[in-house]
Coordinates of C-alpha atoms in Angstrom, one line a residue:
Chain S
X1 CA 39.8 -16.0 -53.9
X2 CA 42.4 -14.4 -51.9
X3 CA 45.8 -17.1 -52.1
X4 CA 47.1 -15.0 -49.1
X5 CA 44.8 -14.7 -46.0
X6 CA 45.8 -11.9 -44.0
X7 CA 47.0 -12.6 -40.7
X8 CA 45.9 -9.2 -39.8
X9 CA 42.3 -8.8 -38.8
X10 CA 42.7 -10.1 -35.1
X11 CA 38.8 -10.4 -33.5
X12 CA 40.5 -9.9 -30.0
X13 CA 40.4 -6.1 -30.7
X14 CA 37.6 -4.6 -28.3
X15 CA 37.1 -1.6 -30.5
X16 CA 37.7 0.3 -33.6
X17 CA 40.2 2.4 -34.6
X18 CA 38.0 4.4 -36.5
X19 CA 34.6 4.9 -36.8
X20 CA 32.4 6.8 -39.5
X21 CA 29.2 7.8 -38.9
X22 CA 26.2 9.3 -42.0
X23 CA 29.1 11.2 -43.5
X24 CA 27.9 13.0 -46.7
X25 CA 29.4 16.0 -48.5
X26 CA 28.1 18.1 -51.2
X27 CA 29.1 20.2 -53.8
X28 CA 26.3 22.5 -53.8
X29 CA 22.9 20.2 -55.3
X30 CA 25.4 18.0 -56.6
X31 CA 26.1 14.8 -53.9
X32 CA 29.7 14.3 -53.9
X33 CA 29.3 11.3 -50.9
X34 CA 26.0 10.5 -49.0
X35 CA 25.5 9.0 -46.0
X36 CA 28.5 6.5 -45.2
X37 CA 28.8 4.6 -41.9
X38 CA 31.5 1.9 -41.4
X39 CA 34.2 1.1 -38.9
X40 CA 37.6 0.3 -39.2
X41 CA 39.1 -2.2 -36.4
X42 CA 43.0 -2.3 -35.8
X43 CA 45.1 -3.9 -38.9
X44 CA 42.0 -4.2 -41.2
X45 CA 42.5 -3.2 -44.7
X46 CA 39.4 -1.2 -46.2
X47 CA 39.4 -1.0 -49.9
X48 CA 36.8 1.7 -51.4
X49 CA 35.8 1.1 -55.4
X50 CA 34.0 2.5 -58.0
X51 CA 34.4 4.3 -61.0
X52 CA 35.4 7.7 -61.3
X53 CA 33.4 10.1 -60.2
X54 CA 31.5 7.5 -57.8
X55 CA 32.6 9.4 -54.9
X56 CA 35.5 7.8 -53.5
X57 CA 38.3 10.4 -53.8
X58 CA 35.8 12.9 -52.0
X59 CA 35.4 10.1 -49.3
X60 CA 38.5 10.0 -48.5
X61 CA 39.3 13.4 -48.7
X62 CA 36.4 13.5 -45.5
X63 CA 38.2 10.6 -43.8
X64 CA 41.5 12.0 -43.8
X65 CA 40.5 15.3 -42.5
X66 CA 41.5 17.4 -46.1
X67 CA 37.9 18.7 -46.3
X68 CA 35.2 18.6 -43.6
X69 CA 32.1 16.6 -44.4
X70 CA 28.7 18.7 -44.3
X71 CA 27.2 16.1 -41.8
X72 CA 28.4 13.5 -39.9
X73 CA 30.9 12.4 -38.1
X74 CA 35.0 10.7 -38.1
X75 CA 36.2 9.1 -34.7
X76 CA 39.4 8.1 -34.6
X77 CA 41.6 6.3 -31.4
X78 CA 44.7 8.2 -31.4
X79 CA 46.6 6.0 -29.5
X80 CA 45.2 2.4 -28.4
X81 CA 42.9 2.6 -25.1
X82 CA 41.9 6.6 -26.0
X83 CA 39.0 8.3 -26.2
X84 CA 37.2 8.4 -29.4
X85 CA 38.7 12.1 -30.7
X86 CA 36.2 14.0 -33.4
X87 CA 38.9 14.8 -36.3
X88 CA 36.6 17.7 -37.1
X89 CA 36.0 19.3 -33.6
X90 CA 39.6 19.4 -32.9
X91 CA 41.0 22.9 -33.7
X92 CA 43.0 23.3 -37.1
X93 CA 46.5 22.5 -35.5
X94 CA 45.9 19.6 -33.6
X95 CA 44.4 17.6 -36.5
X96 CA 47.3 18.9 -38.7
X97 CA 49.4 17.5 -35.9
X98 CA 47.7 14.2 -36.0
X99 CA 47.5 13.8 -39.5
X100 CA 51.1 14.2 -39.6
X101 CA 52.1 11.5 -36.8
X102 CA 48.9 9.2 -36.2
X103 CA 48.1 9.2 -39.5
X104 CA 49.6 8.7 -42.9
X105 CA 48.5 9.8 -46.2
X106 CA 49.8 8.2 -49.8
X107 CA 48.7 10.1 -52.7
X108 CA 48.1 9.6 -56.2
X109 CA 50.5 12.0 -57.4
X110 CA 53.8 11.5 -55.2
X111 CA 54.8 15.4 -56.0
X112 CA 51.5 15.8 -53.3
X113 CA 53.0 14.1 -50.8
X114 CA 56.8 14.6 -51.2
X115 CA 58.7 18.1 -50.7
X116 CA 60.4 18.0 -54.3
X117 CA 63.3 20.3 -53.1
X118 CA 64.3 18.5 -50.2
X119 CA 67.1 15.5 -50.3
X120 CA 65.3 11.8 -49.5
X121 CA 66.4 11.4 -46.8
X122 CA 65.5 15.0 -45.5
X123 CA 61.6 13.5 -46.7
X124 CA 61.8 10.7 -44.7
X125 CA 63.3 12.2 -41.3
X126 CA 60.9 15.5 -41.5
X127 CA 58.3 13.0 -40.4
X128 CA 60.3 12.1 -37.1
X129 CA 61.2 16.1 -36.5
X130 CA 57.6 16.2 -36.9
X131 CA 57.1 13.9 -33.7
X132 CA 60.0 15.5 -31.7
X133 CA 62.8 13.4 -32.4
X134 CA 66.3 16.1 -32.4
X135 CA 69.0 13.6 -32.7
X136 CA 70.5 13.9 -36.4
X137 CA 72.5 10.9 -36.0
X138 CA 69.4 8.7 -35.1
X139 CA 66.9 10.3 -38.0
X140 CA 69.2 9.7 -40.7
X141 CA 69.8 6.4 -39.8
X142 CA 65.9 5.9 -39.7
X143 CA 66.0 7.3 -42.9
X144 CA 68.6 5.3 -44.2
X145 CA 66.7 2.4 -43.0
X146 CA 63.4 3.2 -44.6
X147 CA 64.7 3.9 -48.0
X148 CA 65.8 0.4 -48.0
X149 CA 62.9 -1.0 -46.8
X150 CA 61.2 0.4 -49.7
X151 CA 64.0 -1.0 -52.1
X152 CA 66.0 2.4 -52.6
X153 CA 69.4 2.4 -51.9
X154 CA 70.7 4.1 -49.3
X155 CA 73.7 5.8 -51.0
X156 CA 70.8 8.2 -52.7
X157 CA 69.8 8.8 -49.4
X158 CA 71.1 12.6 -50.7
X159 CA 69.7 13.1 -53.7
X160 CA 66.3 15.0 -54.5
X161 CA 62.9 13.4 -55.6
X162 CA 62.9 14.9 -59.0
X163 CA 66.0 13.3 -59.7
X164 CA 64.1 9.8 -59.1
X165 CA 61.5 7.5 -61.6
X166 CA 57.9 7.9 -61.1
X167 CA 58.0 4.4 -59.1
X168 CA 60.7 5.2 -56.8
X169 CA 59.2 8.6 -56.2
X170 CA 56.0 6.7 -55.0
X171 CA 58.5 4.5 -52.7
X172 CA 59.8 7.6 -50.9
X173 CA 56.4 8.9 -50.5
X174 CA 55.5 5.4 -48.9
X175 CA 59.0 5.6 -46.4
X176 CA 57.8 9.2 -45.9
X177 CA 54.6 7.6 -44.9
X178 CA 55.3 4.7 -42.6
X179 CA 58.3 6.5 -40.8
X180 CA 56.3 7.6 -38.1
X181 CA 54.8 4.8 -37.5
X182 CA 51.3 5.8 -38.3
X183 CA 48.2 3.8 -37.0
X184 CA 46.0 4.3 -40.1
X185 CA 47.1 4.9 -43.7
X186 CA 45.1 6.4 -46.2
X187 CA 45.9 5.7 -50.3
X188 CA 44.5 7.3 -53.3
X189 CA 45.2 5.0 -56.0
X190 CA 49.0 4.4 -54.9
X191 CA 49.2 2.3 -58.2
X192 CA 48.0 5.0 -60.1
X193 CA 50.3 6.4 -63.6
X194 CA 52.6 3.6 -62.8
X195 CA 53.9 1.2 -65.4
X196 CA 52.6 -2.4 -65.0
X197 CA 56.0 -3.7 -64.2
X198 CA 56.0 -1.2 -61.6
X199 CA 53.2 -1.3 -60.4
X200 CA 53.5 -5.0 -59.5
X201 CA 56.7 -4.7 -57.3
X202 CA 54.8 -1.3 -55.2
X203 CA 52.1 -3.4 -54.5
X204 CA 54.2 -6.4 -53.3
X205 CA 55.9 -3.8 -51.3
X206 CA 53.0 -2.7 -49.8
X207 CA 51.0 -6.0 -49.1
X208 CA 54.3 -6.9 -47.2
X209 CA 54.5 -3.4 -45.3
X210 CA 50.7 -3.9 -44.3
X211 CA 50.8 -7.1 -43.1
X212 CA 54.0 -7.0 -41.0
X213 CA 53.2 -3.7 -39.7
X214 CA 49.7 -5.0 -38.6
X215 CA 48.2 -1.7 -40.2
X216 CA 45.1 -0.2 -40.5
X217 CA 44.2 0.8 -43.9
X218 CA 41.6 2.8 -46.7
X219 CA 42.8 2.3 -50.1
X220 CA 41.1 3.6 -52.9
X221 CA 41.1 2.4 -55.8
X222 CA 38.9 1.7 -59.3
X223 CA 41.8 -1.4 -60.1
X224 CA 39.9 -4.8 -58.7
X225 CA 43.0 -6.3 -58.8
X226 CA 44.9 -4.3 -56.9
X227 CA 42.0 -4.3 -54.0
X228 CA 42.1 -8.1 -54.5
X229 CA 45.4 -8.0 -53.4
X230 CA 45.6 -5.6 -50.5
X231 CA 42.7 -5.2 -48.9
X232 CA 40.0 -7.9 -46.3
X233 CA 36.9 -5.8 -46.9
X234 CA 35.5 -3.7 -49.8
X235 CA 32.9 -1.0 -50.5
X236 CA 31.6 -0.3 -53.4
X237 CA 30.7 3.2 -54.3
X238 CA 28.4 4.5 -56.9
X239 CA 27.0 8.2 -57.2
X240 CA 28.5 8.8 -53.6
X241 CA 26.4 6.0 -51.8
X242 CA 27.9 2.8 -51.0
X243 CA 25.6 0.1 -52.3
X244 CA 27.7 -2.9 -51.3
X245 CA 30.2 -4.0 -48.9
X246 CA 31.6 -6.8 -47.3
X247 CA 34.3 -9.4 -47.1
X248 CA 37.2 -8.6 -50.6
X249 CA 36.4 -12.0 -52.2
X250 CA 33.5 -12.4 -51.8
X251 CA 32.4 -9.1 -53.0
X252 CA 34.6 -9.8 -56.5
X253 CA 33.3 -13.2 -57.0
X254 CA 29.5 -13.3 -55.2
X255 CA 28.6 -9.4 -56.4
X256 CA 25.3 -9.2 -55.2
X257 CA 24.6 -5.2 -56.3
X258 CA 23.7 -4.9 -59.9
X259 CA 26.7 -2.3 -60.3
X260 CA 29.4 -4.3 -58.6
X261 CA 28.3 -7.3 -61.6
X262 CA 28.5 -4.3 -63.5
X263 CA 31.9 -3.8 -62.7
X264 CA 33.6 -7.2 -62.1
X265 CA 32.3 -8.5 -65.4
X266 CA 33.7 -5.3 -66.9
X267 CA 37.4 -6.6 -66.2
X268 CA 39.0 -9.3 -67.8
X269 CA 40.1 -11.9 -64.7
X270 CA 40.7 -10.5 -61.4
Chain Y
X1 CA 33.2 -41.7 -35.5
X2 CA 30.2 -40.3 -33.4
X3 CA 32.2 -39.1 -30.6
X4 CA 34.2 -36.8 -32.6
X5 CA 33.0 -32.9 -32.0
X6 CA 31.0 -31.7 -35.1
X7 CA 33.3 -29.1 -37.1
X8 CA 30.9 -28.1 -39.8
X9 CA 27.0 -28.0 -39.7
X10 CA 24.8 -26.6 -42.6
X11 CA 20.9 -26.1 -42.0
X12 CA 18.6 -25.1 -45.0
X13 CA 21.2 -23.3 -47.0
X14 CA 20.2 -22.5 -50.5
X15 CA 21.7 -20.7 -53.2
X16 CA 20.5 -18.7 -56.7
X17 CA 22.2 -16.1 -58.6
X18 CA 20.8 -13.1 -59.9
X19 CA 22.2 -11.7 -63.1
X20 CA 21.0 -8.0 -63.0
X21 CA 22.9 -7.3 -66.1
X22 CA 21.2 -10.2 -67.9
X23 CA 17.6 -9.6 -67.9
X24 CA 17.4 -10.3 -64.1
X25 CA 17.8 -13.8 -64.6
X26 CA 17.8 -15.9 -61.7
X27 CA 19.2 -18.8 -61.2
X28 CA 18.6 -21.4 -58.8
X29 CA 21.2 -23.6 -57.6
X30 CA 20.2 -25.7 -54.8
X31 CA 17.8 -25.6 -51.7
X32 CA 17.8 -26.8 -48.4
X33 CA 21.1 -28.3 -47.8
X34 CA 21.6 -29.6 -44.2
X35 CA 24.3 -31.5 -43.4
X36 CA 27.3 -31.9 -40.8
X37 CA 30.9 -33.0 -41.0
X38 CA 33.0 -34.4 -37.3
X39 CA 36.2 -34.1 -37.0
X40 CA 38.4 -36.5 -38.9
X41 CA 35.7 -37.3 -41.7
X42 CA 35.9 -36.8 -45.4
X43 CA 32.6 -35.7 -46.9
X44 CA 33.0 -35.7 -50.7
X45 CA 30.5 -34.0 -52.7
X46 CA 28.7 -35.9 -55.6
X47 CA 26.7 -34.6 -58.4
X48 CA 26.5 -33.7 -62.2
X49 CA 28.6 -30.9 -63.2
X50 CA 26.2 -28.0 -62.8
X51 CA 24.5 -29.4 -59.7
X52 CA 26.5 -26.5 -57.4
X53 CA 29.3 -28.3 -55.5
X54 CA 31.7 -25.8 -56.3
X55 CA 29.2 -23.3 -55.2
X56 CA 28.9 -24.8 -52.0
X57 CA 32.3 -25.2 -51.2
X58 CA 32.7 -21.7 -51.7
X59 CA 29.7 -21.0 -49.5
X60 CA 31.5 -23.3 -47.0
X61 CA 34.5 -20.6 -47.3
X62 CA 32.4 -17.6 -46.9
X63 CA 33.7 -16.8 -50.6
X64 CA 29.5 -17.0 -51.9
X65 CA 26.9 -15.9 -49.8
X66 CA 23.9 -18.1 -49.7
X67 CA 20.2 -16.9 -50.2
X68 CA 19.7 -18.4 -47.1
X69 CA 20.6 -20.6 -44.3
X70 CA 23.4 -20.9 -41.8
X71 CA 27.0 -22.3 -42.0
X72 CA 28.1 -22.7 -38.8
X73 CA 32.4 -24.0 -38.7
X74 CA 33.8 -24.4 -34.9
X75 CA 36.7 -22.0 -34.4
X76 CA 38.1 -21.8 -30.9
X77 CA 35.8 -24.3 -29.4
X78 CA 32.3 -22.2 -30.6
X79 CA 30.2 -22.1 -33.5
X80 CA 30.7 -19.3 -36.1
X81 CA 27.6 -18.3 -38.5
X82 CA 30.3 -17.5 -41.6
X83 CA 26.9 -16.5 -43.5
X84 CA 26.3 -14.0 -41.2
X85 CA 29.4 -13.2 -39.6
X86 CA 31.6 -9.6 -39.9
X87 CA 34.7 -10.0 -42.3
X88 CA 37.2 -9.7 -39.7
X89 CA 35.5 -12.3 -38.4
X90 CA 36.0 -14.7 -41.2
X91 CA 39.2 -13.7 -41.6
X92 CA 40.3 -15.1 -38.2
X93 CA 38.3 -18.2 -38.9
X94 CA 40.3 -18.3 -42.3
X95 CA 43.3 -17.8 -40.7
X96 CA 43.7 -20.7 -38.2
X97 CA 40.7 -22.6 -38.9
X98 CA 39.3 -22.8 -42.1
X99 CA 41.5 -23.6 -45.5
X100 CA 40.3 -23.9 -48.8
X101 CA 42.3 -25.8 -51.8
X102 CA 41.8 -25.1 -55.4
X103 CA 43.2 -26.8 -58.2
X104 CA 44.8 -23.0 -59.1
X105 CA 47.4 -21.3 -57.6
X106 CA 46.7 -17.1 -57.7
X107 CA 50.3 -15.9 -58.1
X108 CA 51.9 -12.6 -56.5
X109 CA 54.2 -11.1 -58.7
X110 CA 57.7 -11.8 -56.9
X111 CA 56.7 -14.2 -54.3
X112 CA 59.1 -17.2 -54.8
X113 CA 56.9 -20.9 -54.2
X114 CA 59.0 -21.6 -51.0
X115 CA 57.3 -18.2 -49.7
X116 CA 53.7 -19.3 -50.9
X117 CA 54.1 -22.4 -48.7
X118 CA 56.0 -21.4 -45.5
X119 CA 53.2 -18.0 -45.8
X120 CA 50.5 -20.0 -43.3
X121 CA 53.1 -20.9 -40.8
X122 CA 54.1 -17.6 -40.0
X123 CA 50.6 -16.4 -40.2
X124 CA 50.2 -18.8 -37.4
X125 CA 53.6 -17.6 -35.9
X126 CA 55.8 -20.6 -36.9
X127 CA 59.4 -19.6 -35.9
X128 CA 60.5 -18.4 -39.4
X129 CA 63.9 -21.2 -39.6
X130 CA 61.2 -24.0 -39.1
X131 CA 58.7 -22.4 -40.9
X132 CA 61.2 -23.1 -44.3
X133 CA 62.4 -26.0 -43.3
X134 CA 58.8 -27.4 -42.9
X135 CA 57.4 -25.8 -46.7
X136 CA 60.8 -27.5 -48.0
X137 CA 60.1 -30.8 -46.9
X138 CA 56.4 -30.3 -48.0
X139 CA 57.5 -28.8 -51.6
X140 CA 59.8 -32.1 -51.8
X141 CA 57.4 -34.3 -51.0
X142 CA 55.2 -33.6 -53.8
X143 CA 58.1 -33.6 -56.4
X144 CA 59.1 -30.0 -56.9
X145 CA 62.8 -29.9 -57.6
X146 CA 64.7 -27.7 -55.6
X147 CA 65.9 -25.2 -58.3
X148 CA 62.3 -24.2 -58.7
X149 CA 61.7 -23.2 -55.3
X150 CA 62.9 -19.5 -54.8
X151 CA 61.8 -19.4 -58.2
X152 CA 58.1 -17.2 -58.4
X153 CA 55.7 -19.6 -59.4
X154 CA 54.5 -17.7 -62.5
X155 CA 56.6 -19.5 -65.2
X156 CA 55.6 -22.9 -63.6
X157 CA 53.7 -25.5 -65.3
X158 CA 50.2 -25.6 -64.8
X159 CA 50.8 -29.2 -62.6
X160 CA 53.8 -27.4 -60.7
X161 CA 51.8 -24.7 -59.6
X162 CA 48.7 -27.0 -58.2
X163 CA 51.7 -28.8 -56.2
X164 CA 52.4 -25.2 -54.6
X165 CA 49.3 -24.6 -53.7
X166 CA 48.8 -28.1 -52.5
X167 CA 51.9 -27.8 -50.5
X168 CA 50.8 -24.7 -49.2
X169 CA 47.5 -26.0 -48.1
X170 CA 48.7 -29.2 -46.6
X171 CA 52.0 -27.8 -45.0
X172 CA 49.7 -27.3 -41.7
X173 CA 46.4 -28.4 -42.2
X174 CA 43.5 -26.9 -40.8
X175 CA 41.1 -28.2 -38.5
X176 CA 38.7 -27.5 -41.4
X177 CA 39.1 -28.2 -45.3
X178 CA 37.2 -27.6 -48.4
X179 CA 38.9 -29.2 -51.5
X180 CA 37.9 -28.2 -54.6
X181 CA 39.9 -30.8 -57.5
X182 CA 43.4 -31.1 -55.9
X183 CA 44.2 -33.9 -58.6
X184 CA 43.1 -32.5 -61.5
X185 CA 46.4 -32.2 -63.8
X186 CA 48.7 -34.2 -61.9
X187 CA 50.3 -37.5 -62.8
X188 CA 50.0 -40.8 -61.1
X189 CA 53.3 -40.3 -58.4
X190 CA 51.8 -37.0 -57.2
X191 CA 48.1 -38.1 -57.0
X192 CA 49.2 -40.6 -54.7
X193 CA 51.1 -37.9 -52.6
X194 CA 47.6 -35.7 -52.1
X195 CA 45.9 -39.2 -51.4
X196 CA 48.4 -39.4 -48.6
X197 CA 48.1 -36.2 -47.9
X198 CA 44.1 -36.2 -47.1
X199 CA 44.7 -39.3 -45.0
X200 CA 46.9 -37.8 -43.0
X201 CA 45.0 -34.3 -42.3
X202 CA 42.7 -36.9 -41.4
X203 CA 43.8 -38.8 -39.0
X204 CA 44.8 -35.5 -37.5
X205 CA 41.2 -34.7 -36.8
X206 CA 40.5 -32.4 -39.8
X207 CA 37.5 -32.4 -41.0
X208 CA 37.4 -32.2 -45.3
X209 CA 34.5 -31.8 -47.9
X210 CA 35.7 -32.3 -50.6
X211 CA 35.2 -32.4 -54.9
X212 CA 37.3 -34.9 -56.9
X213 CA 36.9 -36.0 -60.1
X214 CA 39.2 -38.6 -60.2
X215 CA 36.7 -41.5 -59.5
X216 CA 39.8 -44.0 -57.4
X217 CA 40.8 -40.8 -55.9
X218 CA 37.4 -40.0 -54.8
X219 CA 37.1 -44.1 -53.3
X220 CA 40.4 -43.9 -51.5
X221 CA 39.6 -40.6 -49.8
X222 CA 35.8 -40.7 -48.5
X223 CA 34.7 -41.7 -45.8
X224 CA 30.7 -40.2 -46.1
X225 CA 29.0 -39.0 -49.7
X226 CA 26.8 -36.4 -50.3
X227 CA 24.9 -35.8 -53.2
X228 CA 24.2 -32.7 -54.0
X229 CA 21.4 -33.3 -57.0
X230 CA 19.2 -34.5 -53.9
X231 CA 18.8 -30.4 -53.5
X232 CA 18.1 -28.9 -56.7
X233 CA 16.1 -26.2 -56.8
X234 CA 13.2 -26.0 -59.0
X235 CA 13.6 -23.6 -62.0
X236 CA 11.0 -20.2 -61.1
X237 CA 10.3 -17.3 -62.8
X238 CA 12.2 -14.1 -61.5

């Protein structure tokens, strides 16, 4: 069972943040997801698992506006009290705008989410210039503080990404992230390629960042451990459907699906 | 006792497993389990090992689902169905109602035992000063020298880590515990500290079930028993 409960999951919320209706996606006769409803309320942390090929990644890719579903629909609350906005009916450049200030997205690979030519700092603060700040002084200082919130110090605050590990590279792509203080955060296996020892201290960084930033969350994943760790509900995906969800512990340590015994007795202790 | 509000009420739960990886197997636990607990009793759960008193507490927790029944905790002055109720849901209940101690601590890589304990005050927005100052005095009280406390609990001793956990559970109790073995590796001294400890939830209107295998343990603690082989579920065919 979870040794940290997450303060997070408030029932006074009246409504979702997000809300997924019979989204499916195909790649021609081949189903790449199938019919997935769920909702997300404010500062709930949604883990999707399942092996590869089980249709997470293309998911996600759906929820986070990178490829339009074939049917279906994403709602999303852009700002608390809004009306429900249609990611997909919005023209191009206003859902490029939103994914770039309501919305975060960590990817697996940080050399997707980081501009590899441009100084740390200059990754962090293009988030802000993205939401109108001007003032240089203010940015940089943002910047400054970001970096070492995620445990890079500041004096680098110059350098470029390439000139960083794999595991700090992943921390700059998280500060890039959160800067803008996004509602919703999406991660594709932000553990992914990492060391072990690494890998532990990112995910202590994020399951802090999560829960004192109260945010929402979709983290896939195929590592039970890590969604043991960071996430309050779970679904579990096989050949694009979802064939069981509910509450994180329970689904490690009750599986009801015969895939989900499948796959927690396929892991050593989780 | 009778006047005190009813904090947790079970009606016909029963529990099997099915092992779809294992021929289907299924395997029944127990069947028909009603009982209630009030505030400020301690129900301890009797039973051969096997019987399913772990599997109930967890049940209790929301951490098993049963086959079928309700488990209704009070949270907030109303009853909560955790059997059927949305995981946010149980999370809240978790959160400021509902606690659950094991006899094993699940360590986060980097987070030192002071930061385990004071972790459900702030959750429950303790001021972060008092907040340490309360874990500390916990984490001395059950014998955990000092040194050890911005330590990570990792290296710890398998008796060290229980106390961190049983600190951590105990630090502010909740109006509703399930204790699953708090005793079961430590020495005399610190036994008697968990004894106190349940006696003092207690009196503070908690309401515990509880499994200990510590048979004076078990005496000093109860005040109702329930035994659990008084449900078993006959063996069927799949």
């Amino acid at each position: 069972m979870n040794a940290l409960v997450s303060p997070n999951a408030l029932t006074g919320t009246l409504r979702p943040i997000l809300s997924v209706r019979s989204v499916s996606r195909f790649y021609g006769e081949r189903i790449g997801c199938a019919d997935v409803s769920f909702d997300l309320w404010p500062g709930e942390v949604l883990g999707i698992v399942g092996e590869s090929g089980s249709g997470k990644s293309t998911l996600l890719r759906c929820l986070s506006g990178i490829d339009r579903p074939d049917a279906g629909e994403v709602l999303f609350e852009a700002t608390p009290g809004a009306d429900f906005l249609e990611i997909f009916d919005l023209p191009e450049q206003d859902r490029r705008h939103l994914m770039r200030t309501a919305w975060g997205i960590v990817h697996q690979n940080p050399r997707d989410g980081l501009r590899m030519n441009v100084s740390a700092g200059g990754n962090v603060g293009e988030r802000l210039m993205d939401r109108g700040d001007r003032h240089y002084g203010r940015i940089r200082e943002a910047a400054a503080d970001w970096l070492t919130r995620v445990e890079i110090e500041a004096a680098r605050i110059d350098d470029q990404p390439r000139q960083f590990s794999g595991g700090m590279q992943q921390r700059l792509q998280i500060a890039r992230v959160l800067v803008s203080n996004p509602r919703l955060v999406f991660m594709d296996e932000p553990t992914g390629g990492l060391d072990v020892s690494v890998q532990a201290r990112l995910l202590d960084l994020l399951r802090v960042l999560v829960r004192d930033l109260g945010l929402a969350a979709i983290i896939v994943t195929h590592d039970l451990a890590v969604a043991r760790l960071l996430t309050d509900r779970l679904m579990v995906m096989k050949d694009g459907r979802v064939v069981e969800a509910g509450l994180t512990d329970q689904v490690l340590d009750d599986p009801q699906h015969a895939y989900t015994q499948l796959l927690t007795s396929a892991v050593l202790a989780v | 006792m009778s006047d005190q509000p009813e904090m947790i009420r079970v009606e016909a739960v029963s529990k099997s497993f099915t092992l779809h990886n294992q021929g289907s197997v299924r395997l029944p636990v127990f069947r028909d389990v009603n009982f209630s607990v009030r505030a400020g009793e301690v129900l301890v759960l009797a039973g051969a090992s096997g019987a399913g008193k772990s599997s109930l507490l967890r049940i209790l927790y929301g951490n098993y689902l049963p086959s079928s029944g309700r488990i209704e905790i009070r949270h907030d002055g109303e009853m909560v169905d955790i059997a059927s109720a949305l995981p946010r849901t149980i999370l809240e209940v978790r959160r400021r109602t509902l606690g659950f101690v094991s006899q094993f601590l699940r360590v986060i890589p980097r987070v030192s035992a002071l930061d385990i304990v004071r972790d459900p005050l702030l959750a429950r927005g303790l001021d972060p000063a008092e907040a340490t100052e309360r874990a500390g005095a916990m984490l001395a009280r059950l014998n955990l020298p000092e040194r050890l406390w911005t330590l990570a609990p990792a290296t710890f001793s398998g008796g060290e880590q229980q106390r961190v956990n049983i600190a951590r559970s105990f630090v502010d109790p909740s109006p509703v515990m399930l204790i699953d073995e708090p005793t079961a590796s430590l020495d005399a001294r610190n036994r008697d500290v968990v004894v106190e400890l349940i006696a003092e939830a207690r009196s503070h209107g908690s309401a515990i079930v509880g499994i200990f295998h510590d048979e004076t343990v078990r005496e000093r603690v109860a005040t109702r028993w329930l035994d659990i082989t008084n449900f078993r579920a006959a063996a069927d065919a799949a």
